[in-house]
XYZ file of C-alpha atoms in Angstrom:
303
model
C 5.563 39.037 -28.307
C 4.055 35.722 -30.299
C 0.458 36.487 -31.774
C -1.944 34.190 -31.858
C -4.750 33.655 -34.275
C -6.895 33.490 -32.082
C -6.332 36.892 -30.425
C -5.699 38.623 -33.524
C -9.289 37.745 -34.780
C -10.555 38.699 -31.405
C -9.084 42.013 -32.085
C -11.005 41.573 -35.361
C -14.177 41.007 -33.563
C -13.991 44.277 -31.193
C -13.026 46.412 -34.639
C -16.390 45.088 -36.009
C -14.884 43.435 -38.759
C -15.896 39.943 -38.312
C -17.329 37.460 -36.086
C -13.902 35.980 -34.557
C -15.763 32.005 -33.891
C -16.584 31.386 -37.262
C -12.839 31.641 -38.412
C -11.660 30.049 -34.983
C -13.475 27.140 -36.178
C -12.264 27.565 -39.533
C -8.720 27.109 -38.226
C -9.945 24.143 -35.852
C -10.898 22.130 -39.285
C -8.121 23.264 -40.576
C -5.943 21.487 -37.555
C -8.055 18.517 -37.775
C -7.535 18.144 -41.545
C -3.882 18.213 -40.909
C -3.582 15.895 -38.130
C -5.308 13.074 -40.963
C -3.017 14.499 -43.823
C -0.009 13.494 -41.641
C -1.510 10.008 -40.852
C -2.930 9.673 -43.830
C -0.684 6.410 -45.092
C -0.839 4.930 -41.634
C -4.250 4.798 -41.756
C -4.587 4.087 -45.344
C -6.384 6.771 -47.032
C -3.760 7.096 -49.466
C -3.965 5.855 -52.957
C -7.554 3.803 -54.114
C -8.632 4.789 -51.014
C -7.824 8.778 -51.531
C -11.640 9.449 -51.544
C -12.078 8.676 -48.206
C -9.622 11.550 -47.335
C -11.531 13.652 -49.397
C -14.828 12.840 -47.753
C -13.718 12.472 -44.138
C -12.380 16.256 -44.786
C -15.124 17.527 -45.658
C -17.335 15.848 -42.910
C -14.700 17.766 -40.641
C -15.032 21.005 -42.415
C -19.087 20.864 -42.514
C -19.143 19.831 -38.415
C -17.113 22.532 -37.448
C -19.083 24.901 -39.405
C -21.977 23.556 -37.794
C -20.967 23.926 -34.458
C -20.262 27.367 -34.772
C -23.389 28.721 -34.488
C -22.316 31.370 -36.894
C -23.244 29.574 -40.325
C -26.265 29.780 -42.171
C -25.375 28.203 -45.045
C -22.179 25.697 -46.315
C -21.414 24.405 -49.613
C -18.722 22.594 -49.817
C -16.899 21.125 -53.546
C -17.748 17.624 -52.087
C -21.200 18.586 -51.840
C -23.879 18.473 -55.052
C -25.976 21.597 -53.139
C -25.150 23.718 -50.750
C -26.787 22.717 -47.098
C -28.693 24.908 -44.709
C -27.302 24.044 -40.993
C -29.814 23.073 -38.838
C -31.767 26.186 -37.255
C -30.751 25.527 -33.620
C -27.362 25.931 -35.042
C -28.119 28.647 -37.066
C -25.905 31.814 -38.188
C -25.645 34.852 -40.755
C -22.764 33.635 -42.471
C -22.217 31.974 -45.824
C -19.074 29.550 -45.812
C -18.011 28.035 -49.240
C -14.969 25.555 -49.085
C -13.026 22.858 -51.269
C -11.990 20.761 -47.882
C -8.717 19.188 -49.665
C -7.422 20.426 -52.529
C -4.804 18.691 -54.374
C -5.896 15.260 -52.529
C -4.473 13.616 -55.146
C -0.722 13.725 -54.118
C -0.800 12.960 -50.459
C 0.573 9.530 -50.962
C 3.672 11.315 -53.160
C 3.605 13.375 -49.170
C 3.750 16.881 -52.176
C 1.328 19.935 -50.703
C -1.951 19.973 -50.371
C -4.637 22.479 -48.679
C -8.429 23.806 -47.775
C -9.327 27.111 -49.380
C -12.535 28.814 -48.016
C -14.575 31.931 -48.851
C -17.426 33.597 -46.252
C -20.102 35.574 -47.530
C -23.261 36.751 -45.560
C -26.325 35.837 -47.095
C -29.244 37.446 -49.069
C -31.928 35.668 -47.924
C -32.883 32.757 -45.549
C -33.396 29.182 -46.736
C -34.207 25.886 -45.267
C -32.804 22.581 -47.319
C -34.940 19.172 -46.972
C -33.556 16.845 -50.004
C -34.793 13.815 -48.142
C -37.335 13.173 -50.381
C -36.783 14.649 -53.439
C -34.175 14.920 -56.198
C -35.267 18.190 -57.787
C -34.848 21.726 -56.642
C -38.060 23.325 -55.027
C -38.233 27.236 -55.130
C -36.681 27.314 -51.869
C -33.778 25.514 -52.474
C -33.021 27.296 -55.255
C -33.369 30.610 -53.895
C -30.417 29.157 -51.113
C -28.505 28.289 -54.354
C -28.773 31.956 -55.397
C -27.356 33.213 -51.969
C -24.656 31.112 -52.689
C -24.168 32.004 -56.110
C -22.528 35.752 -55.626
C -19.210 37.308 -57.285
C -16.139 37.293 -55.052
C -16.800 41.253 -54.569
C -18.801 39.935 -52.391
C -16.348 38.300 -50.102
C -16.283 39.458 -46.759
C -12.737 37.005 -45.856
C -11.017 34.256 -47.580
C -8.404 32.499 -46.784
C -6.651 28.764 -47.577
C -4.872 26.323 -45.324
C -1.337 24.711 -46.423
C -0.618 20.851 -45.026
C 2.874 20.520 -46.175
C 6.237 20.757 -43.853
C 4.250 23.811 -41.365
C 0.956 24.194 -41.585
C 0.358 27.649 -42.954
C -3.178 29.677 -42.796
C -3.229 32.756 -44.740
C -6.175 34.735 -44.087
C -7.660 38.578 -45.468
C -10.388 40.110 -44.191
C -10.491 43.009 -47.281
C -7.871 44.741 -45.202
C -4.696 43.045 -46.219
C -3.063 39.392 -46.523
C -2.099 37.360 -42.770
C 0.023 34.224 -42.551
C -0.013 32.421 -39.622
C 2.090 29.221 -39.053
C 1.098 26.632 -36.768
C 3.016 25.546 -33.590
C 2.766 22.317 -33.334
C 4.087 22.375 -29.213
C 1.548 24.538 -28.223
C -1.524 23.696 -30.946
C -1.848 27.447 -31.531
C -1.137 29.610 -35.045
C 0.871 31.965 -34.544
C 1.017 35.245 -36.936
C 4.413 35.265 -38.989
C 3.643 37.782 -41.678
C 1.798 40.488 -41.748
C 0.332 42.396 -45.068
C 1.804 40.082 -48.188
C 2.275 41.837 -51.317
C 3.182 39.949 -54.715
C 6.123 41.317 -56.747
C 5.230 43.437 -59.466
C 7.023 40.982 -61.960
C 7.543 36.971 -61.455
C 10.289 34.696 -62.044
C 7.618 31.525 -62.124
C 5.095 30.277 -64.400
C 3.253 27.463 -63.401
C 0.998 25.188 -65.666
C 0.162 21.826 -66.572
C 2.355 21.941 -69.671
C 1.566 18.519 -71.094
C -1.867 19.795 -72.089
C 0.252 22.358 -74.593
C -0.701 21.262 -77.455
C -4.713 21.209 -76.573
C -4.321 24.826 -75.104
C -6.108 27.581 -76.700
C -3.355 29.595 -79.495
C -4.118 33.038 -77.402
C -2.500 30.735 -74.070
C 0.239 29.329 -76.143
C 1.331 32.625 -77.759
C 1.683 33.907 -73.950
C 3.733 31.000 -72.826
C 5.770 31.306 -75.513
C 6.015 35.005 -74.778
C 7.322 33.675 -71.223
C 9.951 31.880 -72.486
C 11.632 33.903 -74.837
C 15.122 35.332 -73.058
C 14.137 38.934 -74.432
C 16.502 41.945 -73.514
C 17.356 40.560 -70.189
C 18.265 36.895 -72.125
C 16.886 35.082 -69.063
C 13.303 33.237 -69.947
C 10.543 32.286 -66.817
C 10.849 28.908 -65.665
C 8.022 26.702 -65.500
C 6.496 24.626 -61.976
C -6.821 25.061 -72.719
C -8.716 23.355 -74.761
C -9.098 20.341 -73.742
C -10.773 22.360 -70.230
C -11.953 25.329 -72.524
C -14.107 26.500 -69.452
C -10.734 25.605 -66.751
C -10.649 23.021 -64.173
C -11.088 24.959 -61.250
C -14.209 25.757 -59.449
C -15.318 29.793 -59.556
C -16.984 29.329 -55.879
C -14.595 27.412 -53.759
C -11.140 28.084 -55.375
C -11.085 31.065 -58.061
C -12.877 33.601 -56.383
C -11.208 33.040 -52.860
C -8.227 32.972 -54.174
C -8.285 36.069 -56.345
C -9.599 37.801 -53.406
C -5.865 37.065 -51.230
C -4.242 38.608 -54.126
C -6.041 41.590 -54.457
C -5.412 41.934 -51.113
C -2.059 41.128 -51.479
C -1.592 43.653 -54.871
C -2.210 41.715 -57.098
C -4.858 40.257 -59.862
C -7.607 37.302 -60.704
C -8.248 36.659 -64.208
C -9.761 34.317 -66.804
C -8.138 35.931 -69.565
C -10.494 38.426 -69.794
C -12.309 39.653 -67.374
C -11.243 40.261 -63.072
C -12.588 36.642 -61.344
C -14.318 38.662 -58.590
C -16.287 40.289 -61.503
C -18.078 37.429 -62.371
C -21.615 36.326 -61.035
C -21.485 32.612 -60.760
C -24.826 30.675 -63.029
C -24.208 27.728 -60.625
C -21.902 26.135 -57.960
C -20.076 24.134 -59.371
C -19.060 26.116 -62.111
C -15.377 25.704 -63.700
C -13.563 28.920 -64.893
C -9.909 29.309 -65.821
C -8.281 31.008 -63.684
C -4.812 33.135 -64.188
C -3.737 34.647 -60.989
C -0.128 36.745 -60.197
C 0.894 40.296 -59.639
C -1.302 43.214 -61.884
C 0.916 43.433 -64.186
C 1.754 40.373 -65.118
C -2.031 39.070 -65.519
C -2.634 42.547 -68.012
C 0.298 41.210 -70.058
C -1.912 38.101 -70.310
C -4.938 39.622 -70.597
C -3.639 41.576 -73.775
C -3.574 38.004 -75.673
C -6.795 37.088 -75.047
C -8.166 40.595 -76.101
């Protein structure tokens, strides 16, 4: 028999594991952001117009968070704070999301996806930035709540708009795709505790920055492509971004926490991702991500 998503968090739910609405509407924004990928250069919010995509996403993301009467707290990568939802809404969770990742090549119709991480919090908070630009004591102690290690994590998960429309999801107890049927509206589990391989085949980077990388990176690339015993070298998908590109809240740590669910390891070269305690929201790490032994090989350059 086909499982839903929807029944397999409910089964979630009576385990005590999570609250199964706040993902359900997870995977509702997660439809809805689809639906506009797809019509994205019909309705022209491709090219000059791409950050309209990236907005109306994340008005999508925020609403259904909202509505779920589940969320405390959202901060989103389109957002310069995160945002307490209103109290008649209010929840225990913590939700932190980048609403559309990759945005960038939807008018080349390439991949693109959500990622999302859900904490509970430390402490209540109440946001009013109508009137003021600075950070009161209060907002800053909502800041904090948002500001934990992934350790924290209590599910993470990302959202793939490509050919299918894939939602892979842990909950700390192992890695779930599900793959959404478009006849019936519903995601439907298709794969059930991912692992990574202990050794790759695959490196991806953004090679053209080579020559800015730091030597440590380049000496491990190079180490990649040497043909060694086997005489077969990976094939390929720094400094100018000494601190990375990616965002530690709403992409490294949620990520890092699928692959340790899946077997395998976060790193910025030197220390475990979900080790470290974020200073703000926003803040950029780089982020090296594959099976455990293939980020320790890494790791042993940058020691």
């Amino acid at each position: 028999m086909l499982q839903t998503l929807t029944s397999w968090l409910l089964k979630q739910e009576q385990d005590g594991v999570i609250d199964a609405i706040v993902l359900s509407r997870i995977s509702t924004a997660c439809k809805l952001i689809a639906s506009l990928v797809q019509r994205a250069g019909i309705s022209k919010l491709t090219g000059e117009e791409q950050k309209k995509l990236d907005i109306v996403s994340n008005e999508v993301f925020s609403n259904c968070m909202r509505a779920s009467g589940r969320t405390g707290i959202i901060a989103s990568e389109e957002e310069h704070v995160p945002v307490a939802v209103e109290e008649s809404y209010y929840g225990n969770y913590i939700v932190v999301f980048d609403p559309l990742d990759g945005s960038s090549n939807i008018d080349a119709a390439v991949s693109t996806g959500s990622i999302f991480g859900i904490y509970t919090p430390n402490d209540d908070c109440l946001l009013d930035l109508e009137d003021s630009t600075t950070l009161d004591n209060v907002e800053q102690r909502c800041i904090a709540n948002v500001c934990q290690p992934g350790n924290n994590l209590l599910a993470a998960g990302y959202c793939m708009y490509s050919s299918s429309v894939i939602f892979v999801l842990t909950l700390g107890n192992g890695v779930y795709s599900f793959t959404l049927d478009p006849m019936f509206g519903e995601f439907i589990l298709t794969q059930k505790n991912i692992q990574v391989a202990n050794a790759g085949k695959i490196y991806a980077f953004n090679e053209g920055n080579y020559q800015l990388w730091d030597d440590r990176l380049k000496k491990y690339i190079d180490h990649l492509k040497d043909p060694g015993p086997i005489g077969k070298p990976y094939s390929a998908r720094d400094k100018k971004s000494r601190n990375g590109k990616l965002r530690l809240l709403y992409e490294c740590a949620p990520m890092s926490f699928i692959v340790k669910q899946a077997g395998g390891k976060g790193s910025d070269g030197q220390q475990r991702i979900l080790d470290i305690q974020p200073v703000e929201i926003h803040q950029r790490v780089p982020l090296y991500i594959g099976s455990i032994e293939e980020v320790e090989i890494l790791e042993k350059y940058f020691s």
